[in-house]
Short mmCIF file of C-alpha atoms in Angstrom, two decimals:
data_model
loop_
_atom_site.label_atom_id
_atom_site.label_comp_id
_atom_site.label_asym_id
_atom_site.label_seq_id
_atom_site.Cartn_x
_atom_site.Cartn_y
_atom_site.Cartn_z
CA MET A 1447 -9.23 -2.91 16.46
CA ARG A 1448 -9.89 -5.09 19.46
CA ASN A 1449 -7.29 -6.81 21.61
CA ILE A 1450 -8.70 -9.41 23.95
CA ARG A 1451 -6.99 -10.37 27.21
CA ASP A 1452 -7.51 -13.75 28.78
CA ASN A 1453 -6.50 -15.46 31.98
CA TYR A 1454 -4.98 -18.55 30.41
CA SER A 1455 -1.37 -19.54 30.87
CA ILE A 1456 0.66 -18.59 27.85
CA MET A 1457 3.49 -20.21 25.97
CA PHE A 1458 4.44 -17.08 24.02
CA ASP A 1459 3.72 -13.57 25.23
CA ASP A 1460 3.05 -11.39 22.20
CA GLY A 1461 2.84 -8.32 24.41
CA LEU A 1462 -0.64 -7.42 23.17
CA GLY A 1463 -2.70 -9.63 25.42
CA GLY A 1464 -4.47 -11.31 22.53
CA ALA A 1465 -5.21 -11.38 18.85
CA SER A 1466 -5.73 -8.27 16.74
CA GLU A 1467 -8.61 -7.73 14.34
CA ILE A 1468 -6.96 -6.62 11.08
CA LEU A 1469 -10.06 -6.52 8.89
CA PRO A 1470 -13.64 -7.13 9.96
CA LYS A 1471 -13.82 -10.80 10.95
CA LEU A 1472 -10.13 -11.42 10.12
CA TRP A 1473 -8.00 -11.86 13.21
CA LEU A 1474 -4.23 -12.19 13.49
CA GLY A 1475 -2.59 -13.66 16.55
CA SER A 1476 -0.15 -15.97 18.24
CA PHE A 1477 -0.22 -19.59 19.35
CA ASN A 1478 -1.87 -18.49 22.61
CA ASP A 1479 -4.91 -16.83 21.11
CA PRO A 1480 -7.21 -19.67 20.05
CA VAL A 1481 -8.82 -20.16 23.45
CA ILE A 1482 -12.45 -21.18 23.41
CA ASP A 1483 -13.88 -18.14 25.22
CA PHE A 1484 -12.07 -15.75 22.89
CA LEU A 1485 -13.17 -17.67 19.79
CA HIS A 1486 -16.82 -17.76 20.81
CA ALA A 1487 -16.87 -14.12 21.99
CA ASN A 1488 -15.60 -12.96 18.58
CA GLY A 1489 -17.60 -15.29 16.33
CA ILE A 1490 -14.49 -17.13 15.13
CA ALA A 1491 -15.51 -20.32 13.35
CA THR A 1492 -12.12 -21.25 11.91
CA VAL A 1493 -8.58 -21.20 13.24
CA LEU A 1494 -5.79 -21.37 10.65
CA ASN A 1495 -2.49 -22.26 12.30
CA VAL A 1496 0.56 -21.59 10.10
CA SER A 1497 3.15 -22.32 12.80
CA GLU A 1498 5.37 -25.35 12.50
CA HIS A 1499 3.68 -27.04 15.44
CA THR A 1500 0.16 -27.87 16.45
CA SER A 1501 -1.49 -28.46 19.78
CA GLU A 1502 -3.96 -31.23 20.49
CA GLU A 1503 -5.80 -28.98 22.94
CA VAL A 1504 -6.27 -26.30 20.30
CA ALA A 1505 -7.31 -28.76 17.61
CA GLU A 1506 -10.00 -30.13 19.95
CA LEU A 1507 -11.31 -26.77 21.20
CA SER A 1508 -14.90 -27.05 20.16
CA PRO A 1509 -17.00 -28.97 17.68
CA ASN A 1510 -18.16 -25.56 16.40
CA VAL A 1511 -14.64 -24.37 15.56
CA ARG A 1512 -12.81 -25.71 12.53
CA TYR A 1513 -9.05 -26.07 12.99
CA ILE A 1514 -6.70 -26.08 10.00
CA HIS A 1515 -2.94 -26.55 10.27
CA ILE A 1516 -0.75 -25.57 7.31
CA PRO A 1517 2.80 -25.39 8.68
CA LEU A 1518 4.98 -22.66 7.20
CA GLU A 1519 8.65 -22.91 8.07
CA PHE A 1520 11.16 -20.10 7.69
CA GLU A 1521 12.81 -21.53 4.57
CA TRP A 1522 10.69 -19.75 1.94
CA GLN A 1523 12.15 -21.56 -1.06
CA TYR A 1524 10.93 -24.88 0.34
CA HIS A 1525 7.47 -23.75 1.34
CA LYS A 1526 6.06 -21.43 -1.32
CA SER A 1527 3.46 -24.11 -2.09
CA ARG A 1528 2.43 -24.07 1.58
CA MET A 1529 1.96 -20.28 1.41
CA ASP A 1530 -0.19 -20.76 -1.68
CA GLU A 1531 -2.20 -23.41 0.18
CA ALA A 1532 -2.68 -21.10 3.17
CA LEU A 1533 -3.84 -18.27 0.89
CA ARG A 1534 -6.31 -20.52 -0.90
CA ALA A 1535 -7.65 -21.60 2.49
CA VAL A 1536 -8.13 -18.00 3.67
CA HIS A 1537 -9.90 -17.01 0.47
CA ALA A 1538 -12.17 -20.08 0.61
CA LEU A 1539 -12.96 -19.64 4.30
CA ARG A 1540 -13.77 -15.97 3.99
CA GLU A 1541 -15.94 -16.59 0.92
CA ALA A 1542 -17.80 -19.58 2.38
CA HIS A 1543 -18.38 -18.10 5.82
CA LYS A 1544 -19.12 -14.43 5.31
CA THR A 1545 -20.70 -14.04 8.73
CA ALA A 1546 -18.06 -15.98 10.69
CA ALA A 1547 -14.61 -14.76 11.65
CA VAL A 1548 -11.26 -16.42 10.96
CA LEU A 1549 -8.19 -16.37 13.23
CA ILE A 1550 -4.83 -16.82 11.52
CA HIS A 1551 -1.92 -17.45 13.85
CA CYS A 1552 1.64 -18.66 14.00
CA ALA A 1553 3.87 -19.02 17.05
CA GLY A 1554 4.10 -15.32 17.89
CA GLY A 1555 1.87 -13.52 15.41
CA VAL A 1556 4.90 -11.53 14.33
CA ASP A 1557 6.09 -12.96 11.01
CA ARG A 1558 4.45 -15.93 9.27
CA SER A 1559 0.77 -15.25 9.97
CA PRO A 1560 1.15 -11.52 9.19
CA CYS A 1561 2.75 -12.56 5.90
CA VAL A 1562 -0.34 -14.64 5.03
CA VAL A 1563 -2.63 -11.76 5.98
CA TYR A 1564 -0.49 -9.31 3.96
CA LYS A 1565 -0.71 -11.44 0.84
CA TYR A 1566 -4.45 -11.99 1.32
CA MET A 1567 -4.99 -8.23 1.57
CA LYS A 1568 -2.87 -7.67 -1.54
CA ASP A 1569 -5.04 -10.22 -3.37
CA LEU A 1570 -8.08 -8.16 -2.37
CA GLY A 1571 -6.48 -5.06 -3.89
CA ILE A 1572 -6.02 -3.30 -0.56
CA LYS A 1573 -3.39 -0.59 -0.83
CA ASP A 1574 -0.49 -0.63 1.62
CA PRO A 1575 -1.58 -3.63 3.70
CA TYR A 1576 1.64 -3.60 5.71
CA ARG A 1577 0.77 -0.16 7.13
CA ILE A 1578 -2.70 -1.40 8.11
CA ILE A 1579 -1.37 -4.60 9.69
CA LYS A 1580 1.38 -2.75 11.57
CA ALA A 1581 -1.10 -0.15 12.87
CA ARG A 1582 -3.39 -2.85 14.26
CA ARG A 1583 -0.63 -5.20 15.42
CA PRO A 1584 2.48 -3.16 16.24
CA ILE A 1585 4.63 -6.18 17.11
CA VAL A 1586 4.68 -7.32 13.46
CA PHE A 1587 8.32 -7.60 12.47
CA PRO A 1588 8.76 -9.72 9.38
CA HIS A 1589 11.94 -11.71 8.88
CA ALA A 1590 13.45 -10.60 5.55
CA ASP A 1591 13.91 -14.14 4.21
CA TRP A 1592 10.22 -14.83 4.75
CA TRP A 1593 8.50 -11.51 4.18
CA GLU A 1594 10.37 -10.15 1.16
CA PRO A 1595 9.62 -13.11 -1.11
CA ALA A 1596 5.94 -12.75 -0.26
CA THR A 1597 5.95 -9.06 -1.02
CA LEU A 1598 8.40 -8.95 -3.90
CA LYS A 1599 7.97 -12.20 -5.82
CA TYR A 1600 4.19 -12.39 -6.01
#
């Protein structure tokens, strides 16, 4: 696990000082983590933002970094299709770019993006993904209305 610190001003302090590598080349972070130096240093070719909001600065980081925004809001019943879309994107990105890393983030890297990573790991057949995610990113604290449907209804 690597946590990268940067000197950029932050909008949300996740307390870790940067994104966390959950699996090789699969990073989980907050809205603050897709800064160009961090992305290039870690071979991240794609940023998947699942927060409700986007940032023009982030979307225009680099011509070598693909930026995808699939907003997931807290109302699960209204956005299951968005979760499915985010999962399809992660699977496609990881399959198409085996040598490049992917950063998945939401506002704080605490709830929505960990939920996407959890479901992705379950799809891969990884046992007890929550334990792995929590060990590598201790601030993960899923909101019951969001997390439980992802873990119980799939």
